[in-house]
Coordinates of C-alpha atoms in Angstrom, one line a residue:
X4 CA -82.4 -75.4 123.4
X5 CA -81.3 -78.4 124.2
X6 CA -83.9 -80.4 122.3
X7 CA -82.5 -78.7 119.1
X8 CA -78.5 -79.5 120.1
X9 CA -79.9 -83.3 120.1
X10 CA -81.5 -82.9 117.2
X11 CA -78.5 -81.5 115.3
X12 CA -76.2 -83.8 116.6
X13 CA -78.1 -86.5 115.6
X14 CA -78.2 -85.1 111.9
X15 CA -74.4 -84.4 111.9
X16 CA -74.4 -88.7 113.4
X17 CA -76.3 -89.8 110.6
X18 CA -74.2 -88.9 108.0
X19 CA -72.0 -90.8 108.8
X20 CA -72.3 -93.7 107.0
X21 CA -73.2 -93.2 103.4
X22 CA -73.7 -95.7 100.4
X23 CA -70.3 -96.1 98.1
X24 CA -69.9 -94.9 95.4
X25 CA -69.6 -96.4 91.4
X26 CA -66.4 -99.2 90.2
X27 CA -65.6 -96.7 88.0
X28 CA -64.6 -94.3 90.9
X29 CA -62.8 -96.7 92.9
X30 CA -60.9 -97.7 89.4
X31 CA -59.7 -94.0 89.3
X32 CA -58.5 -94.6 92.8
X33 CA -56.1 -97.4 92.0
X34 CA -54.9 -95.3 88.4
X35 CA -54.5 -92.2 90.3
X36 CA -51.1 -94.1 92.4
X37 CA -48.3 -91.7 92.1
X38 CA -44.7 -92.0 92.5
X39 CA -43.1 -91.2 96.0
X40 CA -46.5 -93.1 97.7
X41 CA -46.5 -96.6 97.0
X42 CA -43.5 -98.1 98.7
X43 CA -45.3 -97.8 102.1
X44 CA -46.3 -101.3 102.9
X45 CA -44.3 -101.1 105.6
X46 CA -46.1 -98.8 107.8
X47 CA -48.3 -101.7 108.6
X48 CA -45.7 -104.5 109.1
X49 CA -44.9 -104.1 112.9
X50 CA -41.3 -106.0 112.0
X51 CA -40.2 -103.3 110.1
X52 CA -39.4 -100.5 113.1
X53 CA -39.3 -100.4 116.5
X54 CA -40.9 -97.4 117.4
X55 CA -44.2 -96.1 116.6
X56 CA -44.7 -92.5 117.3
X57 CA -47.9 -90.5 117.4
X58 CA -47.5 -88.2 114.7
X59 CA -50.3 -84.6 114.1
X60 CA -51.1 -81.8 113.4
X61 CA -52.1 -78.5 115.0
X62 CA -53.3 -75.0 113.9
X63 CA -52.9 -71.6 115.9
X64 CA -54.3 -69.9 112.6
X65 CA -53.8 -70.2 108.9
X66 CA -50.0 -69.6 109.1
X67 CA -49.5 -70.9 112.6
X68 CA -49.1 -74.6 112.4
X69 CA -47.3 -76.9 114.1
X70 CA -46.0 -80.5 113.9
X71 CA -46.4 -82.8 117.2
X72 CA -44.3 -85.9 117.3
X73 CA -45.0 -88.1 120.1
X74 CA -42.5 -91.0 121.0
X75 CA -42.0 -93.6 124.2
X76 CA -38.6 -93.6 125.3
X77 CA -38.9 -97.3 126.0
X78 CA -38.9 -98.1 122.3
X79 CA -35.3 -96.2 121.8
X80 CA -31.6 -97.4 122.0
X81 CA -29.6 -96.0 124.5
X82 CA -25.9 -95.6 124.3
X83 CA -22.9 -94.4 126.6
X84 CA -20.9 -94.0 123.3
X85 CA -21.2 -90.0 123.7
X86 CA -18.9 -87.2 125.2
X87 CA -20.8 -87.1 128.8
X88 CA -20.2 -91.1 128.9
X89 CA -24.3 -91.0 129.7
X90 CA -27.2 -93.7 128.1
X91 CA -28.6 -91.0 125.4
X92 CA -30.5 -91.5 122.3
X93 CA -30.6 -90.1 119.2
X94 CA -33.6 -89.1 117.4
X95 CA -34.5 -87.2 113.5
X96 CA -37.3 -85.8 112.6
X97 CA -37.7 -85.0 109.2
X98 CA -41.0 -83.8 107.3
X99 CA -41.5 -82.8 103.9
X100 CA -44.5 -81.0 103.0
X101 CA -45.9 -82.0 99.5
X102 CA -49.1 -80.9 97.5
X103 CA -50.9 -83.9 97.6
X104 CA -50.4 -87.8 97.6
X105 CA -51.2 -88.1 94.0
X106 CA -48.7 -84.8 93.5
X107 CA -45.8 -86.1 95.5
X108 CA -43.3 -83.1 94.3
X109 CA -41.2 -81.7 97.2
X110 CA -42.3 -78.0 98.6
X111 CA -40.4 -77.6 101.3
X112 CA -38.4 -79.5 103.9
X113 CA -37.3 -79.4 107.3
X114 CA -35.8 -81.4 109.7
X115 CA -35.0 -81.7 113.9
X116 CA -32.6 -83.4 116.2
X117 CA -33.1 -84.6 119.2
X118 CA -30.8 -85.9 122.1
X119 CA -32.6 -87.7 125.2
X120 CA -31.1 -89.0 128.2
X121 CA -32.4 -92.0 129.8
X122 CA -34.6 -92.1 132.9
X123 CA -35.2 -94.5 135.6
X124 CA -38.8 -95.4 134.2
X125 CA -40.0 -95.4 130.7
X126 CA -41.5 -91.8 129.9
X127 CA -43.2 -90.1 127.1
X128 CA -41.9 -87.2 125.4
X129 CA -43.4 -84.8 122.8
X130 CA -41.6 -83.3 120.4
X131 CA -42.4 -79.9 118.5
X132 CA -42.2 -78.3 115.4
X133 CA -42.9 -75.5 113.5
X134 CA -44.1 -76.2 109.9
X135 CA -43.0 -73.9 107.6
X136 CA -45.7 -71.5 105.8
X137 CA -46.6 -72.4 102.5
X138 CA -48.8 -70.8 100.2
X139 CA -51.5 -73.7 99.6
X140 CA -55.1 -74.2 101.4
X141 CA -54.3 -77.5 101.1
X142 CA -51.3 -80.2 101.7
X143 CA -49.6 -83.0 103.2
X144 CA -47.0 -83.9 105.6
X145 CA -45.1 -87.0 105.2
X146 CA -43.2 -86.9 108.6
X147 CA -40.1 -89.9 109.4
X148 CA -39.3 -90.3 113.0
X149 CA -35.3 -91.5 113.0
X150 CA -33.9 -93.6 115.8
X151 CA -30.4 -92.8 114.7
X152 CA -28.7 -95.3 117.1
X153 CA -31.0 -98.3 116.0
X154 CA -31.4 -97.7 112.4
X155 CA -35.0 -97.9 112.5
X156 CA -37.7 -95.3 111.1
X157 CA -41.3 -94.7 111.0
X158 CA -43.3 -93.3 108.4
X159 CA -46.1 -91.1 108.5
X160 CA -48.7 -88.6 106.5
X161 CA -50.7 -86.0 107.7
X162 CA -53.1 -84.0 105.6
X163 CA -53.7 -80.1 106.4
X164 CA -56.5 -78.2 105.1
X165 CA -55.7 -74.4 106.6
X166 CA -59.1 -72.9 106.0
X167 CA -61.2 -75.9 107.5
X168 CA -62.1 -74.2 111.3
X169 CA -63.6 -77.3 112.6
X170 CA -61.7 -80.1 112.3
X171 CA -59.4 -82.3 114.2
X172 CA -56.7 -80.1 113.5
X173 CA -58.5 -76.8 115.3
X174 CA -58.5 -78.8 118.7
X175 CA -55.9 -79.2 121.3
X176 CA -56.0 -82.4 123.4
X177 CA -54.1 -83.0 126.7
X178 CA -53.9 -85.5 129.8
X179 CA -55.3 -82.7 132.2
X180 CA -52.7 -84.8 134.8
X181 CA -49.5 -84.0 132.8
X182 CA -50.5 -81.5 130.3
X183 CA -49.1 -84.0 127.2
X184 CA -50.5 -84.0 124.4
X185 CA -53.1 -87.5 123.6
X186 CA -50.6 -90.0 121.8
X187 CA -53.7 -92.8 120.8
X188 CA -56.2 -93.4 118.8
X189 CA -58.5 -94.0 122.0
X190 CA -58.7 -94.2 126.2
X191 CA -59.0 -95.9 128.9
X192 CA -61.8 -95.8 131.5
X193 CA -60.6 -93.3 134.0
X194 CA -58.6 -90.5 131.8
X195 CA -58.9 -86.9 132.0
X196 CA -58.7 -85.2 128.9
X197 CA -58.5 -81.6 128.6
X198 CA -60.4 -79.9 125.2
X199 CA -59.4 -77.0 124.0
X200 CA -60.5 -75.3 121.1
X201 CA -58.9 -72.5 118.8
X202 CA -61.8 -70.2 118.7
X203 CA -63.0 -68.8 115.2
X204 CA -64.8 -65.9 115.3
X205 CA -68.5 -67.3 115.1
X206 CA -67.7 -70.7 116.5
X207 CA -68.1 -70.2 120.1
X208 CA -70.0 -73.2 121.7
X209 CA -69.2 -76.5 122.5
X210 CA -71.1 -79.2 122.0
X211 CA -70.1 -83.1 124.0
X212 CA -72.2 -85.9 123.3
X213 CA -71.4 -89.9 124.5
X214 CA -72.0 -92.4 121.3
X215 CA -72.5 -95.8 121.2
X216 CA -69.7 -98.1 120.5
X217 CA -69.8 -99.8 117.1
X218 CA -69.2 -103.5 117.5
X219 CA -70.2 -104.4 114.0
X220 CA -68.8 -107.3 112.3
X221 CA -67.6 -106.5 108.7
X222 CA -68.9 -109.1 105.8
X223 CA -66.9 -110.2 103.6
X224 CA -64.6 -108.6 101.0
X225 CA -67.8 -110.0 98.6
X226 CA -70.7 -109.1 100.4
X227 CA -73.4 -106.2 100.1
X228 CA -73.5 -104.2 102.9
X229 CA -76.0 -102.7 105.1
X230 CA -76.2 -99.3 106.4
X231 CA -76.8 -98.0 110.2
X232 CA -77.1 -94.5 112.3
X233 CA -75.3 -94.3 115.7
X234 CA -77.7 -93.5 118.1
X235 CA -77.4 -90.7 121.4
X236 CA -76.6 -91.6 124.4
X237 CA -75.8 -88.6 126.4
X238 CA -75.3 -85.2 125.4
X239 CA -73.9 -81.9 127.7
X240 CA -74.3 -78.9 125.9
X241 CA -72.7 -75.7 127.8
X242 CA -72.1 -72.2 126.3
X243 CA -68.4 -71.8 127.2
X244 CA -65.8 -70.8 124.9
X245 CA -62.1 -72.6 124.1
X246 CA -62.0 -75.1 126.6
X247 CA -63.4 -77.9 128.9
X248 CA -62.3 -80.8 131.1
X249 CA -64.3 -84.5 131.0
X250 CA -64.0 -88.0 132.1
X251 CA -63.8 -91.2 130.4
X252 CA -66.3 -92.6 133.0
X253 CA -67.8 -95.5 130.4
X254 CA -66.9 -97.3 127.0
X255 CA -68.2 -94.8 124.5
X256 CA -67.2 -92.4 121.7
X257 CA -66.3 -89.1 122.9
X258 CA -67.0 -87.0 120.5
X259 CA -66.5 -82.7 120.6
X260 CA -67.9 -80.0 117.9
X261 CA -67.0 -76.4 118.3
X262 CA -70.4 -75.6 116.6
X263 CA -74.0 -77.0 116.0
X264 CA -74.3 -76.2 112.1
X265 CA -70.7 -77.9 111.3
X266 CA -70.1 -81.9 110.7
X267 CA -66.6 -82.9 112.5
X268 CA -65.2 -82.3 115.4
X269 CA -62.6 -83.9 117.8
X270 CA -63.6 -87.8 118.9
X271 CA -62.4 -90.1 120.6
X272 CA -63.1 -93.6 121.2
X273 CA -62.9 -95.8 124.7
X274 CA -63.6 -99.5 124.0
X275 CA -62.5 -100.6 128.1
X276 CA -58.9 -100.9 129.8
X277 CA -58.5 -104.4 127.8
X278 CA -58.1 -102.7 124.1
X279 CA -55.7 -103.0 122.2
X280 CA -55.2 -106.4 123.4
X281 CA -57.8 -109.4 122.4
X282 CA -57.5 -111.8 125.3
X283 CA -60.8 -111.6 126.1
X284 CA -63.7 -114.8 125.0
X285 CA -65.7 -112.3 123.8
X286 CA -63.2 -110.4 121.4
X287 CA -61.9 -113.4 120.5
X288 CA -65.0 -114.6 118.9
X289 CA -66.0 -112.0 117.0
X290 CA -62.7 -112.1 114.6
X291 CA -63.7 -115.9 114.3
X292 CA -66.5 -114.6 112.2
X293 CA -64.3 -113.6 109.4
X294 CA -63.8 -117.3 108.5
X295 CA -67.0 -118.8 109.0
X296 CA -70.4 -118.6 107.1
X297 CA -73.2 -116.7 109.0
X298 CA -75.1 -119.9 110.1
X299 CA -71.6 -121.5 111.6
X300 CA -71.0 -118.2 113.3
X301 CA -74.6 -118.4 115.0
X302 CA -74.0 -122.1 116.2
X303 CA -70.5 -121.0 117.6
X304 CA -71.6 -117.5 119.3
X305 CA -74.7 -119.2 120.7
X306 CA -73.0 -121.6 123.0
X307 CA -73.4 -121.3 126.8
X308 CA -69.6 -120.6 127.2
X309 CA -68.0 -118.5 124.9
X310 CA -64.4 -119.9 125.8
X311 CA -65.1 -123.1 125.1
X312 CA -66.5 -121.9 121.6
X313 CA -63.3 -120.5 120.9
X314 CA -61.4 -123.1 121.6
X315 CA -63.8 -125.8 120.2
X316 CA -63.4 -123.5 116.8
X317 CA -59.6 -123.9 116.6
X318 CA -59.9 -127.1 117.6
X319 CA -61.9 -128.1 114.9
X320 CA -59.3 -126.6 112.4
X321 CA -56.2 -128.8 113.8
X322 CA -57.2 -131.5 115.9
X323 CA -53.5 -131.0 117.4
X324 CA -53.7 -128.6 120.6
X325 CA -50.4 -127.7 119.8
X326 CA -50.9 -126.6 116.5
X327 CA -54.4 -125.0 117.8
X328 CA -52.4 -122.6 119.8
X329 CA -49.5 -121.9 117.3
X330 CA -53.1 -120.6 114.8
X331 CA -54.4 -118.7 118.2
X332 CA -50.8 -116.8 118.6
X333 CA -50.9 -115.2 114.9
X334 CA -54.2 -114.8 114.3
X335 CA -54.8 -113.0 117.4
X336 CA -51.4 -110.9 117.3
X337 CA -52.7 -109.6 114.0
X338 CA -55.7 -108.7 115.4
X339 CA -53.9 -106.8 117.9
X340 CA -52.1 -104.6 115.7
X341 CA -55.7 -104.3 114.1
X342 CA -56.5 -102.6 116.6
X343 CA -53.2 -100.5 117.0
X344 CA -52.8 -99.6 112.8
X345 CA -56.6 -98.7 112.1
X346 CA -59.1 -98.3 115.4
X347 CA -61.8 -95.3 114.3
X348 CA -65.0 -95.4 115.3
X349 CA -64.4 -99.5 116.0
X350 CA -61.8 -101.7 117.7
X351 CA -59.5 -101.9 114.1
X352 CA -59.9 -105.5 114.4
X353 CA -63.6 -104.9 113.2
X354 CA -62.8 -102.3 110.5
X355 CA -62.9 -103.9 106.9
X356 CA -58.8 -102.9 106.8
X357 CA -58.3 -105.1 110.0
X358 CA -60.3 -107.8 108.5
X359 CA -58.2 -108.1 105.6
X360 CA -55.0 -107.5 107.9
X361 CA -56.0 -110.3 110.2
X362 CA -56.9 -112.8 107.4
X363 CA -54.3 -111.8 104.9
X364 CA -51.6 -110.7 106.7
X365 CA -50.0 -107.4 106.2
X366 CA -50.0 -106.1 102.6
X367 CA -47.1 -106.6 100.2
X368 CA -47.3 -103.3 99.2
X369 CA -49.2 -100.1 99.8
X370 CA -50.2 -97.1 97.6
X371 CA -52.1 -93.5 99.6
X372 CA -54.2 -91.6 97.5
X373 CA -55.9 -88.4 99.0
X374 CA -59.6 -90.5 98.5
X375 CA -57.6 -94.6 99.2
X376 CA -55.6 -96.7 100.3
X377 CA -54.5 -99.7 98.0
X378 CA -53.5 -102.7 99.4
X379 CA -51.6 -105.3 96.6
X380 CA -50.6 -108.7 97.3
X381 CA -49.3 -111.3 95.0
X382 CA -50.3 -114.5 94.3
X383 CA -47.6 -116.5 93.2
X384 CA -49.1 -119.4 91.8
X385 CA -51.0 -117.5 89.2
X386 CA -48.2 -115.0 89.6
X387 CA -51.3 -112.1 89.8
X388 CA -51.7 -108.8 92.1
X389 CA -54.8 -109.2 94.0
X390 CA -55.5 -105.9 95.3
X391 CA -57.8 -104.4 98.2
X392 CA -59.1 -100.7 97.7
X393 CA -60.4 -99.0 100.7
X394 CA -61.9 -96.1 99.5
X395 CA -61.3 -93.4 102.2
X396 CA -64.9 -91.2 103.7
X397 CA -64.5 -88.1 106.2
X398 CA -66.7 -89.0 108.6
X399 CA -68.5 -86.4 111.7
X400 CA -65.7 -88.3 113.6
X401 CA -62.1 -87.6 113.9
X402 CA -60.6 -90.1 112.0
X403 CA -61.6 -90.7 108.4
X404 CA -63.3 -94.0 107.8
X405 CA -61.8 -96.5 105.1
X406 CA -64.4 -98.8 103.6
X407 CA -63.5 -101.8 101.2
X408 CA -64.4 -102.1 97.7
X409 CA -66.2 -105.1 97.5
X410 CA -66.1 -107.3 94.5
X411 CA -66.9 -110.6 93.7
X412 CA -63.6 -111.1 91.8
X413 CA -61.9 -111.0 95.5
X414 CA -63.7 -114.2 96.2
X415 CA -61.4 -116.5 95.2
X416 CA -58.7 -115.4 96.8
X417 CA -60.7 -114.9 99.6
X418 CA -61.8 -118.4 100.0
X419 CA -58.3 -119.7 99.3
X420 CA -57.2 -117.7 102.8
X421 CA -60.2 -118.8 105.0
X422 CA -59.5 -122.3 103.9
X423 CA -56.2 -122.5 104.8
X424 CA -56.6 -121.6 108.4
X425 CA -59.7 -123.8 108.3
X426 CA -57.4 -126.7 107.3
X427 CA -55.3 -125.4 110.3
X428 CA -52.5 -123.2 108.4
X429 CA -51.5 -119.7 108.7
X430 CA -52.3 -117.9 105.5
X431 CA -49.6 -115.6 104.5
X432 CA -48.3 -114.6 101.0

């Protein structure tokens, strides 16, 4: 028995990566841009709000749904400027519910105050709410979290399929310590997470296997790429209904399936207690990659101390120390929120959106289609929109992968960036 769990799991892991599809699809992505989801660069521009919620979804059943908003005090304003002369903060939460991103028309709205009063350390605090029933199998929930004191708002989309028992949205994952909801994209080493599942008639086991992590440098925005399967490294198989407790005891992806026949599940990655930050030698080199040609990257990665390599690299592109570390600041910040915006199945730095993010900069603007996202910058010296389609693929993990369209007519542009920090510049439009 559990020679066949292996075996399935292994066929759910190795559909995961699949070969893209034709131009003329990801041309139909870019003409499919509707009103209502293009104005959304901001969302990856970490100036534009001070607070960054976790924002999901949850199903009870078909008509049971609810919306979890989860926020860090820390990132509120607090005032005295209220009737119980206490430091409270204000927060909105507004959703709209919509039919899809390319059919942006209302359906229904609803929206939640909340008043918190400050405590004597930073806590987290999750806010819920029911979604109101509509008669679709499918939608989306563009959700803005308000900090009404600040003036500041975050932005957020959620998509709902009701009739899909298996996914994300079926499981229910908490700190077992607390009992609050998980607010990342991944854990540390040393979390207890608590699993449980909203039980389907027919979908009664649960299957837990450890995968690999995926340190896999993207190419190039012009390069052909080259396909891989995850492979196993652990799997527990028990026949226990709803719910189970594990550990994060190692870097790995932790990924859950309520059944052995069905592709997705509830995952989560663990990368170490170092990520999201890149301080590291080792993280630090493999973002170099992005501006080098294979053979450079080779001669760098294969000397004896990978900290010196790093900072022989930016060296190389300033020959000012001062400057050197001015290049380190903002390349590696980006790289950061990399990891923050778009971690999956990788560290987001090494996702082909956090390549783009970390050489380009955030985009200008941003379109959300249900199968892309478009990112559009402009060049203003051929006064042109060079634009960046990552063409979206639901993967046997939890979060949906977004792989670039490469073309050879991003090369230019491409070069242009590379070459400016190689000539010791930050590149930003």
């Amino acid at each position: 028995m559990k020679k066949l769990n292996i075996l399935l799991i292994i066929f759910c892991l190795s559909l995961l990566y699949i070969g893209c599809r034709s131009t003329k699809e990801t041309e139909k992505h870019v003409s499919a841009i509707a009103a209502g989801t293009t104005q959304l660069a901001q969302i990856y521009n970490p100036t534009s709000t001070t607070i960054h919620p976790k924002v999901f979804i949850k199903k009870n059943d078909t008509t049971n749904i609810d919306l979890f908003v989860i926020i860090n005090d820390s990132e509120l304003l607090f005032s005295k400027a209220n009737a119980q002369n206490q430091q409270m903060a204000k927060v909105k939460v507004f959703y709209k519910i919509m039919e899809s991103f390319e059919n942006a028309q209302m359906i229904d709205t609803s929206m939640k105050f909340v008043t918190i009063s400050k405590s004597a350390s930073p806590k987290t605090l999750a806010i819920k709410i029911k979604l109101k029933h509509v008669d679709l199998p499918k939608f989306v929930v563009q959700t803005t979290v308000t900090d009404l004191l600040r003036g500041k708002m975050n932005i957020s989309f959620n998509e709902v399929d009701k009739m899909d028992s298996t996914g994300i949205d079926n499981f229910n994952v908490f700190y077992t310590t607390d009992g609050l909801p998980l607010q990342k994209n991944y854990a540390d080493i040393g979390t207890q997470l608590t699993v449980r599942y909203n039980n389907t008639p027919g979908l009664h086991l649960i299957y837990n296997a450890v995968l690999p992590v995926d340190n896999t440098i993207p190419q190039s925005p012009y390069a052909t790429l080259a396909f891989f399967n995850d492979s196993l490294l652990h799997v527990d198989t028990e026949a226990k209904p709803l719910q189970f407790t594990f550990n994060i005891d190692k870097p790995g992806i932790y990924f859950t399936t309520a059944d052995s026949v069905n592709q997705r599940g509830f995952s989560i990655p663990c990368f170490g207690n170092d990520h999201p930050s890149v301080t590291t030698p080792e993280d630090m080199l493999k973002t170099i990659k992005y501006l080098c040609t294979d053979e450079e990257y080779a001669q760098i990665a294969a000397k004896e101390s990978q900290k010196l390599a790093v900072d022989d690299f930016w060296y190389s592109c300033t020959k000012d120390i001062k400057k050197a570390k001015e290049l380190i600041k903002v390349y590696y910040t980006r790289a950061v929120f990399a990891n923050i915006f778009f971690t999956d199945h990788r560290q987001g730095m090494l996702t082909d959106r956090g390549m783009v993010y970390i050489v380009m900069g955030p985009p200008q603007m941003m379109a959300i289609t249900n199968k892309a996202e478009i990112w559009t910058y402009r060049d203003r010296k051929e006064d042109r929109k060079i634009k960046f389609v990552f063409r979206k693929r639901q993967t046997t993990l939890t979060t949906p992968e977004y792989r670039l369209f490469r073309s050879t007519e991003l090369k230019p542009y491409w070069d242009n960036a590379v070459d400016t920090w190689r000539k010791g510049n930050i590149y930003t439009f």
